[in-house]
Every structure is written in structure tokens, then in C-alpha cells.
């Protein structure tokens, strides 16, 4: 969602999550490739924090 809807780059998400950009690529392919559970967790937390921040903004 952050990549496609908000236009945040995979590199930005990877840096925020503390993972490699290729980890993001491996999750985005269909079907997703095997990614370590710790890496998935870091990416999930980062993405969910970004989504919750965008949902909490007041609408103008």
C-alpha cells in the first residue's frame, strides 16, 4: 500500500525497517519468495506504522 498508493519507495521502506531493498522485492513478487520471519516482522511493523499514521491525520 505504501509503495503503490503513497508512492513511498521500496528503498525508503527498507531503510525505515532496517532491512535490505531486495527483501522488499522478494515480498512483492507473486508468489512471494521466502523471506526470514524477522525481516517480515520488521517490514510489517514499519508498513503498519505508516498506514496508521496516515489514517490518523485529520481530513481537511
Tab-separated table of N, CA and C in Angstrom:
chain	number	residue	atom	x	y	z
A	1	UNK	N	0.828	-1.192	0.000
A	1	UNK	CA	0.000	0.000	0.000
A	1	UNK	C	0.873	1.257	0.000
A	2	UNK	N	1.880	1.269	0.849
A	2	UNK	CA	2.733	2.460	0.913
A	2	UNK	C	3.483	2.673	-0.389
A	3	UNK	N	3.876	1.591	-1.031
A	3	UNK	CA	4.624	1.699	-2.283
A	3	UNK	C	3.713	2.182	-3.398
A	4	UNK	N	2.563	1.539	-3.579
A	4	UNK	CA	1.710	1.865	-4.726
A	4	UNK	C	0.838	3.096	-4.492
A	5	UNK	N	0.176	3.212	-3.353
A	5	UNK	CA	-0.774	4.302	-3.139
A	5	UNK	C	-0.081	5.612	-2.781
A	6	UNK	N	0.860	5.546	-1.834
A	6	UNK	CA	1.514	6.766	-1.366
A	6	UNK	C	2.789	7.104	-2.110
A	7	UNK	N	3.269	6.170	-2.917
A	7	UNK	CA	4.467	6.438	-3.702
A	7	UNK	C	5.749	6.455	-2.902
A	8	UNK	N	5.749	5.844	-1.723
A	8	UNK	CA	6.975	5.745	-0.933
A	8	UNK	C	7.834	4.653	-1.553
A	9	UNK	N	9.087	4.928	-1.756
A	9	UNK	CA	9.943	3.980	-2.453
A	9	UNK	C	10.261	2.761	-1.582
A	10	UNK	N	10.571	1.671	-2.268
A	10	UNK	CA	10.978	0.458	-1.565
A	10	UNK	C	12.245	0.713	-0.760
A	11	UNK	N	13.131	1.534	-1.288
A	11	UNK	CA	14.368	1.849	-0.578
A	11	UNK	C	14.061	2.571	0.734
A	12	UNK	N	13.122	3.504	0.703
A	12	UNK	CA	12.747	4.231	1.918
A	12	UNK	C	12.173	3.284	2.962
A	13	UNK	N	11.268	2.406	2.542
A	13	UNK	CA	10.679	1.454	3.475
A	13	UNK	C	11.760	0.525	4.034
A	14	UNK	N	12.666	0.081	3.177
A	14	UNK	CA	13.747	-0.797	3.626
A	14	UNK	C	14.621	-0.099	4.663
A	15	UNK	N	14.964	1.148	4.429
A	15	UNK	CA	15.789	1.884	5.387
A	15	UNK	C	15.042	2.105	6.694
A	16	UNK	N	13.750	2.423	6.613
A	16	UNK	CA	12.950	2.617	7.821
A	16	UNK	C	12.842	1.319	8.624
A	17	UNK	N	12.748	0.194	7.932
A	17	UNK	CA	12.588	-1.103	8.593
A	17	UNK	C	13.921	-1.728	8.997
A	18	UNK	N	15.012	-1.204	8.468
A	18	UNK	CA	16.315	-1.774	8.772
A	18	UNK	C	16.572	-3.089	8.051
A	19	UNK	N	16.040	-3.201	6.822
A	19	UNK	CA	16.239	-4.406	6.009
A	19	UNK	C	16.812	-4.002	4.661
A	20	UNK	N	17.107	-4.979	3.842
A	20	UNK	CA	17.623	-4.721	2.503
A	20	UNK	C	16.472	-4.486	1.521
A	21	UNK	N	16.720	-3.683	0.497
A	21	UNK	CA	15.689	-3.417	-0.505
A	21	UNK	C	15.269	-4.701	-1.226
A	22	UNK	N	16.196	-5.620	-1.427
A	22	UNK	CA	15.830	-6.872	-2.096
A	22	UNK	C	14.872	-7.711	-1.254
A	23	UNK	N	14.861	-7.517	0.078
A	23	UNK	CA	13.869	-8.187	0.924
A	23	UNK	C	12.459	-7.698	0.581
A	24	UNK	N	12.326	-6.405	0.322
A	24	UNK	CA	11.039	-5.840	-0.082
A	24	UNK	C	10.636	-6.430	-1.437
A	25	UNK	N	11.580	-6.484	-2.362
A	25	UNK	CA	11.306	-7.050	-3.686
A	25	UNK	C	10.839	-8.499	-3.589
A	26	UNK	N	11.494	-9.275	-2.727
A	26	UNK	CA	11.112	-10.683	-2.595
A	26	UNK	C	9.707	-10.848	-2.041
A	27	UNK	N	9.258	-9.921	-1.207
A	27	UNK	CA	7.889	-9.997	-0.682
A	27	UNK	C	6.852	-9.549	-1.702
A	28	UNK	N	7.247	-8.668	-2.618
A	28	UNK	CA	6.288	-8.098	-3.564
A	28	UNK	C	6.082	-8.936	-4.819
A	29	UNK	N	6.942	-9.920	-5.082
A	29	UNK	CA	6.742	-10.758	-6.263
A	29	UNK	C	5.576	-11.709	-6.017
A	30	UNK	N	4.992	-12.186	-7.100
A	30	UNK	CA	3.859	-13.088	-6.975
A	30	UNK	C	4.219	-14.428	-7.589
A	31	UNK	N	4.314	-15.499	-6.838
A	31	UNK	CA	4.111	-15.622	-5.388
A	31	UNK	C	5.328	-15.104	-4.627
A	32	UNK	N	5.114	-14.643	-3.396
A	32	UNK	CA	6.240	-14.111	-2.611
A	32	UNK	C	7.316	-15.173	-2.407
A	33	UNK	N	8.555	-14.739	-2.460
A	33	UNK	CA	9.669	-15.644	-2.211
A	33	UNK	C	9.898	-15.767	-0.708
A	34	UNK	N	10.669	-16.773	-0.319
A	34	UNK	CA	10.928	-16.998	1.105
A	34	UNK	C	11.757	-15.849	1.686
A	35	UNK	N	11.236	-15.287	2.776
A	35	UNK	CA	11.909	-14.204	3.487
A	35	UNK	C	11.920	-14.589	4.968
A	36	UNK	N	13.026	-14.326	5.641
A	36	UNK	CA	13.137	-14.666	7.049
A	36	UNK	C	12.018	-13.998	7.851
A	37	UNK	N	11.548	-14.684	8.897
A	37	UNK	CA	10.435	-14.193	9.702
A	37	UNK	C	10.768	-12.861	10.379
A	38	UNK	N	12.019	-12.672	10.805
A	38	UNK	CA	12.413	-11.412	11.446
A	38	UNK	C	12.316	-10.245	10.466
A	39	UNK	N	12.699	-10.510	9.214
A	39	UNK	CA	12.635	-9.478	8.178
A	39	UNK	C	11.175	-9.132	7.894
A	40	UNK	N	10.326	-10.161	7.775
A	40	UNK	CA	8.897	-9.912	7.554
A	40	UNK	C	8.317	-9.067	8.676
A	41	UNK	N	8.676	-9.390	9.917
A	41	UNK	CA	8.172	-8.655	11.071
A	41	UNK	C	8.585	-7.186	11.005
A	42	UNK	N	9.854	-6.926	10.715
A	42	UNK	CA	10.338	-5.538	10.631
A	42	UNK	C	9.592	-4.763	9.545
A	43	UNK	N	9.389	-5.403	8.397
A	43	UNK	CA	8.678	-4.740	7.298
A	43	UNK	C	7.222	-4.501	7.683
A	44	UNK	N	6.576	-5.511	8.270
A	44	UNK	CA	5.168	-5.383	8.671
A	44	UNK	C	4.969	-4.244	9.667
A	45	UNK	N	5.835	-4.186	10.672
A	45	UNK	CA	5.718	-3.129	11.686
A	45	UNK	C	5.876	-1.758	11.040
A	46	UNK	N	6.850	-1.613	10.172
A	46	UNK	CA	7.094	-0.338	9.505
A	46	UNK	C	5.906	0.070	8.643
A	47	UNK	N	5.382	-0.869	7.874
A	47	UNK	CA	4.255	-0.563	6.994
A	47	UNK	C	3.013	-0.214	7.809
A	48	UNK	N	2.737	-0.989	8.847
A	48	UNK	CA	1.544	-0.736	9.662
A	48	UNK	C	1.648	0.602	10.397
A	49	UNK	N	2.838	0.969	10.847
A	49	UNK	CA	3.019	2.278	11.472
A	49	UNK	C	2.742	3.387	10.462
A	50	UNK	N	3.201	3.204	9.232
A	50	UNK	CA	2.964	4.202	8.192
A	50	UNK	C	1.498	4.326	7.853
A	51	UNK	N	0.798	3.205	7.772
A	51	UNK	CA	-0.630	3.225	7.463
A	51	UNK	C	-1.395	3.863	8.607
A	52	UNK	N	-1.064	3.506	9.849
A	52	UNK	CA	-1.797	4.074	10.983
A	52	UNK	C	-1.563	5.575	11.081
A	53	UNK	N	-0.360	6.032	10.762
A	53	UNK	CA	-0.087	7.469	10.769
A	53	UNK	C	-0.930	8.196	9.728
A	54	UNK	N	-1.078	7.592	8.557
A	54	UNK	CA	-1.849	8.242	7.504
A	54	UNK	C	-3.337	8.231	7.837
A	55	UNK	N	-3.813	7.211	8.555
A	55	UNK	CA	-5.222	7.143	8.930
A	55	UNK	C	-5.571	8.108	10.057
A	56	UNK	N	-4.569	8.463	10.863
A	56	UNK	CA	-4.818	9.338	11.999
A	56	UNK	C	-4.765	10.816	11.640
A	57	UNK	N	-4.358	11.140	10.429
A	57	UNK	CA	-4.297	12.541	10.028
A	57	UNK	C	-5.718	13.087	9.875
A	58	UNK	N	-5.947	14.301	10.336
A	58	UNK	CA	-7.294	14.879	10.149
A	58	UNK	C	-7.564	15.180	8.685
A	59	UNK	N	-8.776	14.975	8.279
A	59	UNK	CA	-9.167	15.274	6.910
A	59	UNK	C	-9.467	16.759	6.786
A	60	UNK	N	-8.934	17.367	5.768
A	60	UNK	CA	-9.181	18.796	5.534
A	60	UNK	C	-9.970	18.990	4.276
